[in-house]
Each structure stands twice: as structure tokens, then as C-alpha cells.
mmCIF file of C-alpha atoms and ligand atoms in Angstrom:
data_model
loop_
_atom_site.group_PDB
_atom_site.id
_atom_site.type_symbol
_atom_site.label_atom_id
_atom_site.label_comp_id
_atom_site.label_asym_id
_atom_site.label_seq_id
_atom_site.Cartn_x
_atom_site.Cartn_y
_atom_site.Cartn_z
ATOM 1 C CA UNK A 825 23.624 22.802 6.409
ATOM 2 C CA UNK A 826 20.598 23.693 8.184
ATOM 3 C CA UNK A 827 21.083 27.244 7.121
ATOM 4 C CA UNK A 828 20.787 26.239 3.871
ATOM 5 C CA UNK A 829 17.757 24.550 4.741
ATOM 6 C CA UNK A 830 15.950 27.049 6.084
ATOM 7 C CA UNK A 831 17.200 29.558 3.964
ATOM 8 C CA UNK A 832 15.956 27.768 0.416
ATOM 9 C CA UNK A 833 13.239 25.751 1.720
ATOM 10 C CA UNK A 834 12.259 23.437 -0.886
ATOM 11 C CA UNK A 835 14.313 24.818 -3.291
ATOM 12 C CA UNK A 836 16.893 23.437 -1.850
ATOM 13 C CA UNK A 837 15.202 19.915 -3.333
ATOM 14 C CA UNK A 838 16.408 21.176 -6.997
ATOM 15 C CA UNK A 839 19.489 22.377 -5.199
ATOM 16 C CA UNK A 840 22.718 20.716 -6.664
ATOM 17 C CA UNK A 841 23.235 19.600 -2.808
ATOM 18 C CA UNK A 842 20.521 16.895 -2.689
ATOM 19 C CA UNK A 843 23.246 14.504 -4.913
ATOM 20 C CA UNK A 844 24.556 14.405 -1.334
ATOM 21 C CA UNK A 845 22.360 11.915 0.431
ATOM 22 C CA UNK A 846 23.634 12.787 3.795
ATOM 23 C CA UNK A 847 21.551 16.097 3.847
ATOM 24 C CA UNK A 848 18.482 13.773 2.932
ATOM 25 C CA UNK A 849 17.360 12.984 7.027
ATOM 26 C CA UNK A 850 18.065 16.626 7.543
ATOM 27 C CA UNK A 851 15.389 17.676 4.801
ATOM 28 C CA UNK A 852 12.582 15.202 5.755
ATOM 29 C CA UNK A 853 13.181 16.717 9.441
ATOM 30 C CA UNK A 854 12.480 20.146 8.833
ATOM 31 C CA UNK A 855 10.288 20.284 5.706
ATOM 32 C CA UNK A 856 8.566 16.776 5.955
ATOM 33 C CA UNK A 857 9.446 15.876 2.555
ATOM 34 C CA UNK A 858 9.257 12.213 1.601
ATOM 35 C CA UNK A 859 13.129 10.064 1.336
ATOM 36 C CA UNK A 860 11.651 8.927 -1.661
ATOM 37 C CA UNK A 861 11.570 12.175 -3.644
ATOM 38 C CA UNK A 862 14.964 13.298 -2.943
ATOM 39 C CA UNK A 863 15.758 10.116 -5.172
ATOM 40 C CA UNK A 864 14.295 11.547 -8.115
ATOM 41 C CA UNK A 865 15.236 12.924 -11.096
ATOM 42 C CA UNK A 866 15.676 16.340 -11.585
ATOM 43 C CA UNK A 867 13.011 16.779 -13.473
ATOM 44 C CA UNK A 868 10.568 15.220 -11.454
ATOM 45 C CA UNK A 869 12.183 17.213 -8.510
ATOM 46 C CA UNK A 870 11.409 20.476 -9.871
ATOM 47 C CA UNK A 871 7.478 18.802 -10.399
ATOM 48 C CA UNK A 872 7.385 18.082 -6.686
ATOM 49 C CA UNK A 873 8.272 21.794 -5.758
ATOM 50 C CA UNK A 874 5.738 23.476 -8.346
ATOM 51 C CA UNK A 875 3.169 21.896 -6.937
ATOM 52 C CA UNK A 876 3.615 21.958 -3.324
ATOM 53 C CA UNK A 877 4.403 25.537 -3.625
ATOM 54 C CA UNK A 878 0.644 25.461 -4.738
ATOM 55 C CA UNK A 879 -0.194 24.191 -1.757
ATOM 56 C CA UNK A 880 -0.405 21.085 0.221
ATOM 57 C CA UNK A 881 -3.191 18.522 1.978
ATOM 58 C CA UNK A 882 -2.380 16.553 4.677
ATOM 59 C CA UNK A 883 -4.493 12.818 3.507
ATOM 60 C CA UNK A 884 -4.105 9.980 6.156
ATOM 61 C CA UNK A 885 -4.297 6.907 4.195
ATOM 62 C CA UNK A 886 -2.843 3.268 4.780
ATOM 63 C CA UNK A 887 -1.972 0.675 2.219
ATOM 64 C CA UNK A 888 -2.246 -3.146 3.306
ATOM 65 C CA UNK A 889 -0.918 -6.129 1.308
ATOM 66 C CA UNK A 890 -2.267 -9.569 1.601
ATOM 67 C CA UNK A 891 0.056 -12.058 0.341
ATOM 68 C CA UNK A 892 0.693 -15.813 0.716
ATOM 69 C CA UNK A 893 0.440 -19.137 -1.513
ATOM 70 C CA UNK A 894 -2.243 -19.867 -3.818
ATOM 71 C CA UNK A 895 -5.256 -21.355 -1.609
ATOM 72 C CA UNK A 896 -4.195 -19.846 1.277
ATOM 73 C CA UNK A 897 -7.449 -17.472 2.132
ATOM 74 C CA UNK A 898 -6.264 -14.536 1.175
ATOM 75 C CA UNK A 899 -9.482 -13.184 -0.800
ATOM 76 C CA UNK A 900 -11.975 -15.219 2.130
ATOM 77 C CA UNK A 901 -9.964 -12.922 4.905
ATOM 78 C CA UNK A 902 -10.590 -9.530 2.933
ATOM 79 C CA UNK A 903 -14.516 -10.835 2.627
ATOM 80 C CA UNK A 904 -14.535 -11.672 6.469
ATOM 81 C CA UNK A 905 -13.241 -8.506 7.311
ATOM 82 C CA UNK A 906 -15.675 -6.422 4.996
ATOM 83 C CA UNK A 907 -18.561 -8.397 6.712
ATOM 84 C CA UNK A 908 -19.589 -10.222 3.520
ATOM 85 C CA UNK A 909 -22.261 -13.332 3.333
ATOM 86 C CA UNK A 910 -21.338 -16.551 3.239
ATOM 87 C CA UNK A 911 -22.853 -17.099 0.293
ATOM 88 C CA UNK A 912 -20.898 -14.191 -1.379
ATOM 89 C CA UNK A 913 -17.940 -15.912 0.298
ATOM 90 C CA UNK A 914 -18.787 -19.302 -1.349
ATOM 91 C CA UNK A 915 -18.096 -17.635 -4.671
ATOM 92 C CA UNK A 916 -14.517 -16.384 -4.089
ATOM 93 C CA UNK A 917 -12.597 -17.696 -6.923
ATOM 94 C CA UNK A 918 -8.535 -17.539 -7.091
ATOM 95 C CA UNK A 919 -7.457 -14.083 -7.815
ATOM 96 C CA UNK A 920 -5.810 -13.012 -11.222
ATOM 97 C CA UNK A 921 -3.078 -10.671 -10.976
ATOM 98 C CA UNK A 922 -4.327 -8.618 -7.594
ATOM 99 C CA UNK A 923 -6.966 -6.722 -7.205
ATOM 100 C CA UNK A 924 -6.999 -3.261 -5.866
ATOM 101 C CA UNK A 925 -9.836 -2.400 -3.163
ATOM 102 C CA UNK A 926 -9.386 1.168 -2.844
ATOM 103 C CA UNK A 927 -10.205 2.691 0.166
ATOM 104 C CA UNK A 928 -12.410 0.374 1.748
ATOM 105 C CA UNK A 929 -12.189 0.540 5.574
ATOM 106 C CA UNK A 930 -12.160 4.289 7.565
ATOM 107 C CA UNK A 931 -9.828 4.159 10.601
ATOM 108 C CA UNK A 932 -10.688 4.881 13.835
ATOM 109 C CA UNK A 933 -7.433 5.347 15.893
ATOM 110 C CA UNK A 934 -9.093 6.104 19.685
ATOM 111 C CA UNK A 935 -10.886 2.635 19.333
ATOM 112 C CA UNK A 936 -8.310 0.893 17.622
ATOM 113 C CA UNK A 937 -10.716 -0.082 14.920
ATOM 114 C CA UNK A 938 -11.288 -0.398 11.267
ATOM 115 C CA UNK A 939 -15.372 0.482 9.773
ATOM 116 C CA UNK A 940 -16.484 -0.706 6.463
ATOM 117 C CA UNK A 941 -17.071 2.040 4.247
ATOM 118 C CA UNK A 942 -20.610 2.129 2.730
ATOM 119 C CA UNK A 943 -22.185 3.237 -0.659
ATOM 120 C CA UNK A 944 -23.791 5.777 1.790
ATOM 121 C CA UNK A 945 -20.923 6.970 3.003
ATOM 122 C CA UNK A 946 -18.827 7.533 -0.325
ATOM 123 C CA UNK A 947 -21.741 9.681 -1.133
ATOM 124 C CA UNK A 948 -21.333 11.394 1.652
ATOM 125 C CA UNK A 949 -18.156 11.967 0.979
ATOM 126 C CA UNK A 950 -18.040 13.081 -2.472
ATOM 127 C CA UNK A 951 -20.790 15.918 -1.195
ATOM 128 C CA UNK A 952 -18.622 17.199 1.607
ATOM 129 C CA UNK A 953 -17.336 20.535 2.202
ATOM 130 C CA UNK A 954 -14.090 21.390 2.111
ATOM 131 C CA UNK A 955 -13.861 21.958 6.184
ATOM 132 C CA UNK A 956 -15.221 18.592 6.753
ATOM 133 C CA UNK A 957 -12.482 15.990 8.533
ATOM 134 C CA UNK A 958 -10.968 13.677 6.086
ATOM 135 C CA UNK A 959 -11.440 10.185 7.271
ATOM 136 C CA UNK A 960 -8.564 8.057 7.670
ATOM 137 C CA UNK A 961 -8.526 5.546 5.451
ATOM 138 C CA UNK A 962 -7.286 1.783 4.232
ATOM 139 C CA UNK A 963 -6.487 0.428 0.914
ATOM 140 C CA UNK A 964 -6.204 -3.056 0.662
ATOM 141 C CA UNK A 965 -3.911 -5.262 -2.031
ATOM 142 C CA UNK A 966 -5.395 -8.533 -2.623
ATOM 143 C CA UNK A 967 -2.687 -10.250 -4.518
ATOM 144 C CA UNK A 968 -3.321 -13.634 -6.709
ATOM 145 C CA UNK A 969 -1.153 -16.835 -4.896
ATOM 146 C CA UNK A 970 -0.004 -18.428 -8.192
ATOM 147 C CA UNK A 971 3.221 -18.064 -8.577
ATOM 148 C CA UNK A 972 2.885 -17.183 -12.416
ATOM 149 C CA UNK A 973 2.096 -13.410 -10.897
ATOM 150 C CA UNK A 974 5.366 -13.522 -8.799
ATOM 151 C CA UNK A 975 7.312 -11.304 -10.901
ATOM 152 C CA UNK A 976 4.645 -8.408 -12.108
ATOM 153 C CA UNK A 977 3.891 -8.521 -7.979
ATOM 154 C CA UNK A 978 7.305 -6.817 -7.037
ATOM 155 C CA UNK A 979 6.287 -3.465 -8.763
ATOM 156 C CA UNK A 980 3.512 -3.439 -5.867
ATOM 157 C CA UNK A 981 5.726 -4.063 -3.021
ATOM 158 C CA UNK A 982 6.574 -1.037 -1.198
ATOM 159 C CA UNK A 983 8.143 -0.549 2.730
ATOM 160 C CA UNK A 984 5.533 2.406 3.147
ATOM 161 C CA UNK A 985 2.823 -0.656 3.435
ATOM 162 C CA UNK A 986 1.794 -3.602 6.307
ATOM 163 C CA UNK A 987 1.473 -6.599 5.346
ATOM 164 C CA UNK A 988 -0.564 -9.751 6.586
ATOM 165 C CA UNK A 989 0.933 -12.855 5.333
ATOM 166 C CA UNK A 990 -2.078 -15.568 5.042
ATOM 167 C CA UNK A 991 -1.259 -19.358 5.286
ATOM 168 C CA UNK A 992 -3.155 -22.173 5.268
ATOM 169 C CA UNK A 993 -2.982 -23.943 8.838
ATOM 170 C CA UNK A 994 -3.595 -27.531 7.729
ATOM 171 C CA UNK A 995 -0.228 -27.510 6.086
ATOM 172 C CA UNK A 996 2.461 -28.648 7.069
ATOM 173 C CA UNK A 997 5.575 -26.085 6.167
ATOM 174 C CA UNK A 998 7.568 -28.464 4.820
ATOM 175 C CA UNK A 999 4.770 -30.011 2.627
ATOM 176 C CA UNK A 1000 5.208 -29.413 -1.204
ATOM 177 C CA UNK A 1001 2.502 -27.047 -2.026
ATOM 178 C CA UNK A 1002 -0.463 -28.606 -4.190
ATOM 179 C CA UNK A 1003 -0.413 -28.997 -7.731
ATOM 180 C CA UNK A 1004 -3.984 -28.222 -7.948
ATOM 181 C CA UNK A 1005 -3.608 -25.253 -6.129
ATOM 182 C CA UNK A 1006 -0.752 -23.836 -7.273
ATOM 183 C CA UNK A 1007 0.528 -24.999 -10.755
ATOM 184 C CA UNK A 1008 4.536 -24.585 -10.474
ATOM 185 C CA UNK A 1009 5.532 -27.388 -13.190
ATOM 186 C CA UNK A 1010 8.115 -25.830 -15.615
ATOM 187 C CA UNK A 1011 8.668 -22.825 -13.267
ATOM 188 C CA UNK A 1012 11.739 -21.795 -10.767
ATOM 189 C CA UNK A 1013 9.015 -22.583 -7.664
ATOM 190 C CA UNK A 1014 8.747 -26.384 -8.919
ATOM 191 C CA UNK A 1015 8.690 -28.603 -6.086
ATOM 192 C CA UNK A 1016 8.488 -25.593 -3.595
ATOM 193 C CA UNK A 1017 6.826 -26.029 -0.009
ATOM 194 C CA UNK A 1018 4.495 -24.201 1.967
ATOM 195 C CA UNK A 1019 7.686 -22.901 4.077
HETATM 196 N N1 GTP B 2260 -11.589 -24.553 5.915
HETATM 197 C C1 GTP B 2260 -11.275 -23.324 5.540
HETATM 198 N N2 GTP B 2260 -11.275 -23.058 4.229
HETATM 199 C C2 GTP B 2260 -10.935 -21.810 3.856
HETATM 200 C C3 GTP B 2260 -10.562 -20.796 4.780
HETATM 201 N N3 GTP B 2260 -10.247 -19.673 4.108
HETATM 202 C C4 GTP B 2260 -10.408 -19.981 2.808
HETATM 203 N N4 GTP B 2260 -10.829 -21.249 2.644
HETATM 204 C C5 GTP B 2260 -11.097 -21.945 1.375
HETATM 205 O O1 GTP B 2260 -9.879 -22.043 0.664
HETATM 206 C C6 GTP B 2260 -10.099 -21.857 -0.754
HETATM 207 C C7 GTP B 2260 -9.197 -20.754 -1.283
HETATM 208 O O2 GTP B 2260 -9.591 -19.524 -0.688
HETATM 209 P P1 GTP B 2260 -9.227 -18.106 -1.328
HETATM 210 O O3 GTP B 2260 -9.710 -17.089 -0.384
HETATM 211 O O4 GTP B 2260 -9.687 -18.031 -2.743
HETATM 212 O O5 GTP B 2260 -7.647 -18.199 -1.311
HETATM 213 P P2 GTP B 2260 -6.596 -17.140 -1.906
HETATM 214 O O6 GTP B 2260 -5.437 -17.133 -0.984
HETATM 215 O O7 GTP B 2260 -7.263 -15.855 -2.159
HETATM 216 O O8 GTP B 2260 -6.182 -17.841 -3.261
HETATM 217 P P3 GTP B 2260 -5.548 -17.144 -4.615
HETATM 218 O O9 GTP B 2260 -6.423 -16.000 -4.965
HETATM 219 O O10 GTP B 2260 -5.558 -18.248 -5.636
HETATM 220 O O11 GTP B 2260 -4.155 -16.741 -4.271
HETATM 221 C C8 GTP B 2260 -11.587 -21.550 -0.914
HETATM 222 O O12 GTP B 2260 -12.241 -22.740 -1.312
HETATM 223 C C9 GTP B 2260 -12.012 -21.110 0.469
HETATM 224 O O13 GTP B 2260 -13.370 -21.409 0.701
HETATM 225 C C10 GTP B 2260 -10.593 -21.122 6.182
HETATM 226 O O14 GTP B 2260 -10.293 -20.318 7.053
HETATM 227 N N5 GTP B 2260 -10.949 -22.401 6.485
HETATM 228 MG MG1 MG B 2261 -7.522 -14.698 -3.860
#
């Protein structure tokens, strides 16, 4: 099989073989294609190998959801950890939906540390040459608690993420979660508790 492999390279991902998904480990090995794509369509297959035939990029970039109950903190924590004011923090109102921050930390793996990325330095960035070092970067998903969102939310949810789960640690677990924080009435999560 890893003949084959070698011999079609990623042809072999429009290859009538890939219906077999015990070649799939064997493919990621030696051509570093995603799991993911060997699930799709044929169609979308023969995409993929058009246009990495093209060429490819290497882009380090890490996706971070932060989820928990309505009220938890979830929107404070992102503002804490972007170094915002209090005063911009005193404004945070509860999210709608989620919101997107795209790319807002670089990451620095020899210190083990994350650095807010500035106006200056998107400018900076959208001027660079093509031989300059892509930074490695962090998106972070700052998804609305209320539990009216719950079921557009799963589209979002993805294993190639981390996630920080946020609670609120004046409750007790097995405390029913707040009406005026979360309003459940009607819904499948009436009566539901911070646990
Ligand atoms: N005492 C205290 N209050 C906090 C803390 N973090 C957040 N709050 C307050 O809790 C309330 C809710 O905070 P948010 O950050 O909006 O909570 P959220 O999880 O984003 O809420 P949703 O967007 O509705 O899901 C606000 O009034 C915050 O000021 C904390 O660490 N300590
Ligand atoms: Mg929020």
C-alpha cells in the first residue's frame, strides 16, 4: 500500500482506494494530508489536489474556544488577557451568538507565552516580504452563555481546537443557574444547574 503511496502521491486522494479508511493513517504519514479531507467528497477531493499541486504554505495558527454558562466571565477573561482597561472591562455586555477575534495573540513557543497583537504590528504585517517568518498565531472563539445559542454553537465545535471552560466560582455546581442570567424557561435546559 505504501507503493501506491509513493507511487501516486496525492493522486492517490482521488484514487478509488481512499473509500478504504484503513489507508487513511498511512496517507497523513507520508504526505501530511489532513484525516479530515480524505472524508470528502470527490469533488472536493479533486479541489484539494489542484491546489496543493500549486503549491503549499506551511501557517501555524491555533484556534481557542471559550465556553461556559451565561455570566460566567467568559468575555471579562478574553479582555484580561488582551490587557484591556477596566473601564473597557466595565462595559462587557453578554455576548450574542459568539464573536470571532481573529488572530489576536502571536505565540511565542521558547517562552511559553502569548503577545497581544497591535494595530502596529498588523501593519507590519500586511507590508512584509514574502521571506519574512510568519508569526504563530491565536484565534480566539468567544461564545454567548445563553443557552438559546446552544444549537447554532455545535457548527463551531471542532477537536482541532483547546478549549478553556469558564465558570463562575461563587456557584455552587449543583445550584440551578440564574434566571436573570440565563433565561431557560420553555427550553430543554429548564431547571438546569451550574454542574
Ligand atoms: N466578581 C467577579 N465578577 C466577574 C468576574 N468575571 C466577570 N465578572 C462579572 O460577571 C458578569 C458577566 O461577565 P461576562 O464576561 O459578560 O460573562 P460571559 O461569560 O461572557 O457571559 P455571556 O456572554 O452572557 O455568556 C459581568 O458583570 C462581569 O463584570 C470575576 O472574575 N469576578
Ligand atoms: Mg460574553
Amino acid at each position: 500500500m505504501n507503493d501506491l503511496i509513493d507511487k501516486l502521491q496525492l493522486d492517490i486522494i482521488t484514487h478509488c482506494t481512499v473509500s478504504d479508511w484503513r489507508i487513511h493513517d498511512r496517507i497523513r504519514q507520508r504526505l501530511g494530508v489532513p484525516r479530515e479531507v480524505l472524508k470528502w467528497d470527490q469533488e472536493a477531493r479533486e479541489r484539494y489536489v489542484e491546489y496543493a499541486k500549486r503549491g503549499t504554505q506551511t501557517v501555524h495558527h491555533a484556534r481557542g474556544m471559550i465556553v461556559g454558562c451565561a455570566g460566567a466571565g467568559k468575555t471579562t477573561l478574553l479582555k484580561r488577557l488582551q490587557g484591556c482597561s477596566d473601564e473597557e472591562i466595565e462595559k462587557v455586555k453578554s455576548t450574542e451568538g459568539l464573536e470571532v477575534h481573529e488572530e489576536i495573540f502571536e505565540l511565542y513557543e521558547e517562552t511559553k507565552s502569548l503577545k497581544v497583537r497591535t494595530s502596529y504590528m498588523d501593519n507590519r504585517n500586511n507590508e512584509k516580504k514574502a521571506t519574512d517568518i510568519e508569526p504563530k498565531t491565536l484565534t480566539l472563539f468567544d461564545f454567548g452563555g445563553q443557552c438559546a445559542y446552544y444549537a447554532c454553537h455545535q457548527i463551531y465545535l471542532t477537536r482541532r481546537a483547546f478549549y478553556v471552560v469558564v465558570v463562575d466560582a461563587s456557584k455552587r455546581l449543583n445550584q440551578k443557574v440564574d434566571k436573570e442570567v440565563c433565561d431557560q424557561d420553555g427550553s430543554v435546559f429548564s431547571g438546569w444547574t451550574y454542574g
